[in-house]
């Protein structure tokens, strides 16, 4: 082999190895971003949402402003609440089973950018505490891992929510149920496979299954067990 | 590739090292700020709902 040929081979080998090292570093950085950085960003975003909610609840009146009378003189039914503003937080969820300090904001909508800042309320489902199925989705992994320990939920576990005026205590009714991504029946007002019969005040939690995959979804159903005004302090489910 | 960059940086070894560090940090910043947020939705970790792309159905 000539001197020049050796130089060319050396240059090719060197460039190839440099590309490999660069690709490896890129992958390591991406893993760091996914496992660490999205969590840092999501935790600060969720803390910010909860702080904003608590500021709003402690300063302003939290009751919904009076609705203008409906045209035609008919009064709107009182049970029909105001729509939650899209992309904004309106409640805080506590699940003692997932940790004594586990508290996440619930935002309106389930778009990916909403789920980066907290749990997402399916906007077509019932409102908090109302007749129907209040359905919430959350990340299992990345973005703060809010539902990392979802499979540990058991019947009887409390899911406590507050909207600033009322504490709602839901109780889980089933072990986490695995289903397919297109099974939108699970967030129906009366989900067919939940074991609920007839209309009621239900709650559905959804996340991905398996932990790092997207082939299935994990579902938990709960029913409204009790409510109490925020003025009477935190419900007993949170202090035990 | 890296040798070529090193040879084209101005200054003595210390200046070159400093510029290299700044360049590397800039690349990491661009990756974390723009490239990874774009690539991340292509992975399955965002699929936590049961109705993705089915909003029009109901």
mmCIF file of C-alpha atoms in Angstrom:
data_model
loop_
_atom_site.group_PDB
_atom_site.id
_atom_site.type_symbol
_atom_site.label_atom_id
_atom_site.label_comp_id
_atom_site.label_asym_id
_atom_site.label_seq_id
_atom_site.Cartn_x
_atom_site.Cartn_y
_atom_site.Cartn_z
ATOM 1 C CA UNK A 1 0.000 0.000 0.000
ATOM 2 C CA UNK A 2 1.334 3.401 -0.888
ATOM 3 C CA UNK A 3 1.816 6.192 1.616
ATOM 4 C CA UNK A 4 -1.062 8.155 0.106
ATOM 5 C CA UNK A 5 -3.421 5.153 0.173
ATOM 6 C CA UNK A 6 -2.723 4.609 3.880
ATOM 7 C CA UNK A 7 -3.553 8.232 4.665
ATOM 8 C CA UNK A 8 -6.875 7.965 2.843
ATOM 9 C CA UNK A 9 -7.861 4.797 4.680
ATOM 10 C CA UNK A 10 -6.874 6.364 7.981
ATOM 11 C CA UNK A 11 -8.971 9.425 7.247
ATOM 12 C CA UNK A 12 -12.021 7.330 6.330
ATOM 13 C CA UNK A 13 -11.720 5.191 9.453
ATOM 14 C CA UNK A 14 -11.239 8.264 11.632
ATOM 15 C CA UNK A 15 -14.260 10.049 10.169
ATOM 16 C CA UNK A 16 -16.415 6.958 10.558
ATOM 17 C CA UNK A 17 -15.459 6.556 14.203
ATOM 18 C CA UNK A 18 -16.077 10.233 14.840
ATOM 19 C CA UNK A 19 -19.573 9.899 13.375
ATOM 20 C CA UNK A 20 -20.240 6.858 15.572
ATOM 21 C CA UNK A 21 -19.049 8.645 18.709
ATOM 22 C CA UNK A 22 -21.188 11.671 17.810
ATOM 23 C CA UNK A 23 -24.274 9.510 17.264
ATOM 24 C CA UNK A 24 -23.681 7.782 20.611
ATOM 25 C CA UNK A 25 -23.318 11.091 22.429
ATOM 26 C CA UNK A 26 -26.505 12.316 20.749
ATOM 27 C CA UNK A 27 -28.467 9.275 21.937
ATOM 28 C CA UNK A 28 -27.130 9.605 25.496
ATOM 29 C CA UNK A 29 -28.103 13.286 25.516
ATOM 30 C CA UNK A 30 -31.604 12.440 24.259
ATOM 31 C CA UNK A 31 -32.058 9.869 27.022
ATOM 32 C CA UNK A 32 -30.916 12.449 29.581
ATOM 33 C CA UNK A 33 -33.432 14.867 28.080
ATOM 34 C CA UNK A 34 -36.290 12.357 28.280
ATOM 35 C CA UNK A 35 -35.595 10.893 31.708
ATOM 36 C CA UNK A 36 -34.334 13.965 33.490
ATOM 37 C CA UNK A 37 -34.982 17.221 31.717
ATOM 38 C CA UNK A 38 -38.677 16.687 30.840
ATOM 39 C CA UNK A 39 -39.214 15.830 34.522
ATOM 40 C CA UNK A 40 -37.483 18.989 35.695
ATOM 41 C CA UNK A 41 -39.526 21.093 33.293
ATOM 42 C CA UNK A 42 -42.810 19.337 34.113
ATOM 43 C CA UNK A 43 -42.287 19.509 37.885
ATOM 44 C CA UNK A 44 -41.709 23.240 37.763
ATOM 45 C CA UNK A 45 -44.675 23.708 35.398
ATOM 46 C CA UNK A 46 -46.965 21.656 37.678
ATOM 47 C CA UNK A 47 -45.794 23.491 40.789
ATOM 48 C CA UNK A 48 -46.467 26.732 38.941
ATOM 49 C CA UNK A 49 -49.995 25.620 38.005
ATOM 50 C CA UNK A 50 -50.797 24.553 41.581
ATOM 51 C CA UNK A 51 -49.347 27.810 42.946
ATOM 52 C CA UNK A 52 -51.447 29.853 40.525
ATOM 53 C CA UNK A 53 -54.586 27.917 41.455
ATOM 54 C CA UNK A 54 -53.992 28.395 45.166
ATOM 55 C CA UNK A 55 -53.311 32.098 44.662
ATOM 56 C CA UNK A 56 -56.542 32.433 42.719
ATOM 57 C CA UNK A 57 -58.522 30.486 45.310
ATOM 58 C CA UNK A 58 -57.115 32.450 48.230
ATOM 59 C CA UNK A 59 -57.674 35.882 46.705
ATOM 60 C CA UNK A 60 -60.700 36.032 44.445
ATOM 61 C CA UNK A 61 -64.192 34.636 44.794
ATOM 62 C CA UNK A 62 -64.052 31.097 43.499
ATOM 63 C CA UNK A 63 -67.746 30.682 42.830
ATOM 64 C CA UNK A 64 -68.647 30.930 39.187
ATOM 65 C CA UNK A 65 -69.919 34.371 38.237
ATOM 66 C CA UNK A 66 -73.636 34.599 37.631
ATOM 67 C CA UNK A 67 -74.505 33.540 34.113
ATOM 68 C CA UNK A 68 -76.469 35.963 32.004
ATOM 69 C CA UNK A 69 -80.094 34.878 31.718
ATOM 70 C CA UNK A 70 -80.682 32.633 28.763
ATOM 71 C CA UNK A 71 -82.441 34.254 25.824
ATOM 72 C CA UNK A 72 -86.131 33.514 25.690
ATOM 73 C CA UNK A 73 -86.590 33.883 29.422
ATOM 74 C CA UNK A 74 -85.813 30.266 30.206
ATOM 75 C CA UNK A 75 -83.402 29.958 33.074
ATOM 76 C CA UNK A 76 -80.469 27.703 32.401
ATOM 77 C CA UNK A 77 -80.468 24.525 34.466
ATOM 78 C CA UNK A 78 -78.391 25.066 37.571
ATOM 79 C CA UNK A 79 -76.599 21.758 37.197
ATOM 80 C CA UNK A 80 -75.025 22.841 33.931
ATOM 81 C CA UNK A 81 -71.672 24.376 34.940
ATOM 82 C CA UNK A 82 -69.524 26.777 33.039
ATOM 83 C CA UNK A 83 -67.063 25.181 30.591
ATOM 84 C CA UNK A 84 -63.511 24.986 31.870
ATOM 85 C CA UNK A 85 -61.170 27.273 29.901
ATOM 86 C CA UNK A 86 -59.108 25.096 27.500
ATOM 87 C CA UNK A 87 -55.513 24.517 28.516
ATOM 88 C CA UNK A 88 -55.960 26.086 31.959
ATOM 89 C CA UNK A 89 -55.807 24.334 35.306
ATOM 90 C CA UNK A 90 -59.005 24.178 37.330
ATOM 91 C CA UNK A 91 -58.422 21.557 40.029
ATOM 92 C CA UNK A 92 -55.761 19.742 42.024
ATOM 93 C CA UNK A 93 -55.757 15.957 42.332
ATOM 94 C CA UNK A 94 -54.381 14.028 45.310
ATOM 95 C CA UNK A 95 -53.889 10.247 45.328
ATOM 96 C CA UNK A 96 -52.441 9.124 48.680
ATOM 97 C CA UNK A 97 -51.581 5.689 47.252
ATOM 98 C CA UNK A 98 -49.130 7.298 44.811
ATOM 99 C CA UNK A 99 -47.403 9.225 47.593
ATOM 100 C CA UNK A 100 -48.323 11.360 50.584
ATOM 101 C CA UNK A 101 -47.123 14.458 48.747
ATOM 102 C CA UNK A 102 -48.524 13.419 45.352
ATOM 103 C CA UNK A 103 -50.495 16.426 44.112
ATOM 104 C CA UNK A 104 -50.967 17.287 40.449
ATOM 105 C CA UNK A 105 -52.889 20.032 38.685
ATOM 106 C CA UNK A 106 -55.742 19.034 36.378
ATOM 107 C CA UNK A 107 -55.952 21.019 33.150
ATOM 108 C CA UNK A 108 -58.693 21.191 30.553
ATOM 109 C CA UNK A 109 -57.925 19.171 27.407
ATOM 110 C CA UNK A 110 -55.687 16.225 26.554
ATOM 111 C CA UNK A 111 -53.406 17.735 23.896
ATOM 112 C CA UNK A 112 -49.709 16.845 24.287
ATOM 113 C CA UNK A 113 -48.727 20.379 25.320
ATOM 114 C CA UNK A 114 -51.400 20.349 28.034
ATOM 115 C CA UNK A 115 -50.176 17.010 29.397
ATOM 116 C CA UNK A 116 -46.699 18.485 29.756
ATOM 117 C CA UNK A 117 -48.032 20.781 32.480
ATOM 118 C CA UNK A 118 -50.218 18.370 34.435
ATOM 119 C CA UNK A 119 -53.051 15.891 34.102
ATOM 120 C CA UNK A 120 -55.542 16.454 31.291
ATOM 121 C CA UNK A 121 -59.322 16.388 31.574
ATOM 122 C CA UNK A 122 -61.050 14.922 28.512
ATOM 123 C CA UNK A 123 -63.003 18.006 27.521
ATOM 124 C CA UNK A 124 -66.093 16.083 26.347
ATOM 125 C CA UNK A 125 -66.563 14.295 29.658
ATOM 126 C CA UNK A 126 -68.454 15.402 32.739
ATOM 127 C CA UNK A 127 -67.313 18.166 35.046
ATOM 128 C CA UNK A 128 -65.888 17.549 38.482
ATOM 129 C CA UNK A 129 -68.488 16.049 40.796
ATOM 130 C CA UNK A 130 -71.213 16.179 38.150
ATOM 131 C CA UNK A 131 -73.367 13.331 36.918
ATOM 132 C CA UNK A 132 -71.349 11.461 34.294
ATOM 133 C CA UNK A 133 -67.746 10.423 33.977
ATOM 134 C CA UNK A 134 -65.027 12.910 34.905
ATOM 135 C CA UNK A 135 -62.106 11.497 32.880
ATOM 136 C CA UNK A 136 -58.461 12.393 33.284
ATOM 137 C CA UNK A 137 -55.326 11.319 31.368
ATOM 138 C CA UNK A 138 -51.748 11.560 32.573
ATOM 139 C CA UNK A 139 -48.203 10.596 31.614
ATOM 140 C CA UNK A 140 -46.940 7.271 32.902
ATOM 141 C CA UNK A 141 -43.331 8.085 32.079
ATOM 142 C CA UNK A 142 -41.475 11.284 31.162
ATOM 143 C CA UNK A 143 -42.785 14.739 32.025
ATOM 144 C CA UNK A 144 -42.635 14.187 35.762
ATOM 145 C CA UNK A 145 -43.902 10.557 35.681
ATOM 146 C CA UNK A 146 -47.243 11.484 37.330
ATOM 147 C CA UNK A 147 -48.836 8.043 36.842
ATOM 148 C CA UNK A 148 -45.669 5.958 37.242
ATOM 149 C CA UNK A 149 -47.186 3.890 40.089
ATOM 150 C CA UNK A 150 -50.611 3.563 38.430
ATOM 151 C CA UNK A 151 -50.621 -0.293 38.677
ATOM 152 C CA UNK A 152 -50.455 0.008 42.476
ATOM 153 C CA UNK A 153 -53.976 1.474 42.626
ATOM 154 C CA UNK A 154 -56.408 -0.833 44.421
ATOM 155 C CA UNK A 155 -60.171 -0.831 45.003
ATOM 156 C CA UNK A 156 -61.011 1.532 47.842
ATOM 157 C CA UNK A 157 -58.098 3.888 47.212
ATOM 158 C CA UNK A 158 -59.018 7.541 47.480
ATOM 159 C CA UNK A 159 -58.707 9.973 44.583
ATOM 160 C CA UNK A 160 -59.274 13.408 46.067
ATOM 161 C CA UNK A 161 -59.840 16.536 43.992
ATOM 162 C CA UNK A 162 -60.508 20.122 44.869
ATOM 163 C CA UNK A 163 -61.700 22.966 42.681
ATOM 164 C CA UNK A 164 -61.200 25.593 45.364
ATOM 165 C CA UNK A 165 -64.759 25.473 46.701
ATOM 166 C CA UNK A 166 -65.336 21.767 47.284
ATOM 167 C CA UNK A 167 -63.349 18.645 48.094
ATOM 168 C CA UNK A 168 -64.425 15.603 46.067
ATOM 169 C CA UNK A 169 -63.385 12.181 47.338
ATOM 170 C CA UNK A 170 -63.652 9.403 44.765
ATOM 171 C CA UNK A 171 -62.994 5.748 45.571
ATOM 172 C CA UNK A 172 -61.344 3.388 43.084
ATOM 173 C CA UNK A 173 -63.565 0.449 42.146
ATOM 174 C CA UNK A 174 -61.309 -1.842 40.143
ATOM 175 C CA UNK A 175 -57.761 -2.983 39.769
ATOM 176 C CA UNK A 176 -56.130 -1.190 36.825
ATOM 177 C CA UNK A 177 -57.767 -2.460 33.653
ATOM 178 C CA UNK A 178 -55.710 -2.922 30.476
ATOM 179 C CA UNK A 179 -57.351 -2.049 27.179
ATOM 180 C CA UNK A 180 -56.542 -0.953 23.641
ATOM 181 C CA UNK A 181 -55.834 2.653 22.658
ATOM 182 C CA UNK A 182 -59.051 2.992 20.652
ATOM 183 C CA UNK A 183 -61.359 1.846 23.438
ATOM 184 C CA UNK A 184 -63.074 5.190 23.948
ATOM 185 C CA UNK A 185 -65.947 3.440 25.719
ATOM 186 C CA UNK A 186 -63.940 3.572 28.935
ATOM 187 C CA UNK A 187 -64.688 7.291 29.264
ATOM 188 C CA UNK A 188 -68.402 6.940 28.496
ATOM 189 C CA UNK A 189 -70.788 8.347 31.129
ATOM 190 C CA UNK A 190 -71.401 4.733 32.188
ATOM 191 C CA UNK A 191 -68.367 2.740 30.994
ATOM 192 C CA UNK A 192 -69.526 -0.701 29.810
ATOM 193 C CA UNK A 193 -66.718 -2.737 31.402
ATOM 194 C CA UNK A 194 -66.444 -0.804 34.640
ATOM 195 C CA UNK A 195 -69.083 -2.756 36.533
ATOM 196 C CA UNK A 196 -71.107 0.420 37.048
ATOM 197 C CA UNK A 197 -74.834 0.088 36.407
ATOM 198 C CA UNK A 198 -76.873 3.161 35.661
ATOM 199 C CA UNK A 199 -75.875 6.809 35.723
ATOM 200 C CA UNK A 200 -73.691 8.070 38.525
ATOM 201 C CA UNK A 201 -70.863 10.426 39.401
ATOM 202 C CA UNK A 202 -67.824 8.546 38.144
ATOM 203 C CA UNK A 203 -64.156 9.208 37.530
ATOM 204 C CA UNK A 204 -61.827 7.568 34.998
ATOM 205 C CA UNK A 205 -58.040 7.738 34.970
ATOM 206 C CA UNK A 206 -56.114 6.717 31.839
ATOM 207 C CA UNK A 207 -52.413 6.328 31.136
ATOM 208 C CA UNK A 208 -50.196 4.301 28.829
ATOM 209 C CA UNK A 209 -49.319 0.636 29.168
ATOM 210 C CA UNK A 210 -46.688 -0.778 29.111
ATOM 211 C CA UNK A 211 -44.683 1.707 31.077
ATOM 212 C CA UNK A 212 -42.488 2.835 28.178
ATOM 213 C CA UNK A 213 -44.769 1.791 25.339
ATOM 214 C CA UNK A 214 -48.013 2.786 23.708
ATOM 215 C CA UNK A 215 -49.605 -0.481 22.625
ATOM 216 C CA UNK A 216 -52.224 -0.444 25.398
ATOM 217 C CA UNK A 217 -53.864 1.840 27.931
ATOM 218 C CA UNK A 218 -54.320 1.362 31.653
ATOM 219 C CA UNK A 219 -57.663 2.413 33.105
ATOM 220 C CA UNK A 220 -58.930 2.951 36.643
ATOM 221 C CA UNK A 221 -62.543 3.730 37.493
ATOM 222 C CA UNK A 222 -63.851 5.360 40.646
ATOM 223 C CA UNK A 223 -67.143 6.639 41.998
ATOM 224 C CA UNK A 224 -67.847 9.782 44.010
ATOM 225 C CA UNK A 225 -67.839 8.798 47.664
ATOM 226 C CA UNK A 226 -68.208 12.105 49.470
ATOM 227 C CA UNK A 227 -67.893 15.864 49.072
ATOM 228 C CA UNK A 228 -67.256 18.597 51.570
ATOM 229 C CA UNK A 229 -66.861 22.365 51.344
ATOM 230 C CA UNK A 230 -63.295 23.640 51.143
ATOM 231 C CA UNK A 231 -63.978 25.775 54.213
ATOM 232 C CA UNK A 232 -64.235 22.618 56.314
ATOM 233 C CA UNK A 233 -60.623 21.683 55.607
ATOM 234 C CA UNK A 234 -59.056 18.692 53.930
ATOM 235 C CA UNK A 235 -61.091 15.485 53.778
ATOM 236 C CA UNK A 236 -60.217 12.587 56.053
ATOM 237 C CA UNK A 237 -58.929 10.540 53.088
ATOM 238 C CA UNK A 238 -55.924 12.873 52.885
ATOM 239 C CA UNK A 239 -55.022 12.882 56.578
ATOM 240 C CA UNK A 240 -55.063 9.136 57.180
ATOM 241 C CA UNK B 1 -14.068 16.147 11.289
ATOM 242 C CA UNK B 2 -13.191 17.258 14.818
ATOM 243 C CA UNK B 3 -9.522 17.564 13.814
ATOM 244 C CA UNK B 4 -10.545 19.812 10.932
ATOM 245 C CA UNK B 5 -12.547 22.047 13.288
ATOM 246 C CA UNK B 6 -9.666 22.165 15.760
ATOM 247 C CA UNK B 7 -7.223 23.194 13.051
ATOM 248 C CA UNK B 8 -9.506 26.000 11.867
ATOM 249 C CA UNK B 9 -10.096 27.528 15.300
ATOM 250 C CA UNK B 10 -8.040 30.672 15.893
ATOM 251 C CA UNK B 11 -5.627 31.314 18.745
ATOM 252 C CA UNK B 12 -3.399 29.105 20.842
ATOM 253 C CA UNK B 13 -4.378 25.835 22.492
ATOM 254 C CA UNK B 14 -6.167 27.470 25.450
ATOM 255 C CA UNK B 15 -8.241 29.759 23.235
ATOM 256 C CA UNK B 16 -9.106 26.812 21.017
ATOM 257 C CA UNK B 17 -10.190 24.750 24.040
ATOM 258 C CA UNK B 18 -12.374 27.580 25.293
ATOM 259 C CA UNK B 19 -14.025 28.080 21.901
ATOM 260 C CA UNK B 20 -14.569 24.309 21.628
ATOM 261 C CA UNK B 21 -16.307 24.275 25.007
ATOM 262 C CA UNK B 22 -18.566 27.158 24.013
ATOM 263 C CA UNK B 23 -19.372 25.431 20.712
ATOM 264 C CA UNK B 24 -20.210 22.160 22.481
ATOM 265 C CA UNK B 25 -22.483 23.929 24.983
ATOM 266 C CA UNK B 26 -24.211 25.773 22.136
ATOM 267 C CA UNK B 27 -24.887 22.474 20.378
ATOM 268 C CA UNK B 28 -26.302 20.938 23.592
ATOM 269 C CA UNK B 29 -28.505 23.992 24.130
ATOM 270 C CA UNK B 30 -29.877 23.848 20.575
ATOM 271 C CA UNK B 31 -30.535 20.128 20.990
ATOM 272 C CA UNK B 32 -32.417 20.517 24.298
ATOM 273 C CA UNK B 33 -34.285 23.626 23.248
ATOM 274 C CA UNK B 34 -35.302 22.814 19.690
ATOM 275 C CA UNK B 35 -34.281 19.398 18.354
ATOM 276 C CA UNK B 36 -35.335 17.101 21.225
ATOM 277 C CA UNK B 37 -38.737 18.760 21.796
ATOM 278 C CA UNK B 38 -39.381 18.201 18.107
ATOM 279 C CA UNK B 39 -38.226 14.559 18.175
ATOM 280 C CA UNK B 40 -39.906 13.630 21.440
ATOM 281 C CA UNK B 41 -43.521 13.369 20.139
ATOM 282 C CA UNK B 42 -42.300 10.784 17.610
ATOM 283 C CA UNK B 43 -41.770 8.445 20.570
ATOM 284 C CA UNK B 44 -44.679 6.658 22.272
ATOM 285 C CA UNK B 45 -44.539 8.328 25.709
ATOM 286 C CA UNK B 46 -47.188 10.892 24.815
ATOM 287 C CA UNK B 47 -49.910 8.362 24.066
ATOM 288 C CA UNK B 48 -51.796 8.293 27.322
ATOM 289 C CA UNK B 49 -55.344 8.948 26.122
ATOM 290 C CA UNK B 50 -57.908 6.570 24.706
ATOM 291 C CA UNK B 51 -59.196 8.828 21.953
ATOM 292 C CA UNK B 52 -56.175 10.129 20.082
ATOM 293 C CA UNK B 53 -57.189 11.363 16.679
ATOM 294 C CA UNK B 54 -60.731 10.247 17.342
ATOM 295 C CA UNK B 55 -62.084 13.541 18.583
ATOM 296 C CA UNK B 56 -64.025 13.924 15.344
ATOM 297 C CA UNK B 57 -65.756 10.586 15.865
ATOM 298 C CA UNK B 58 -67.579 11.706 18.981
#
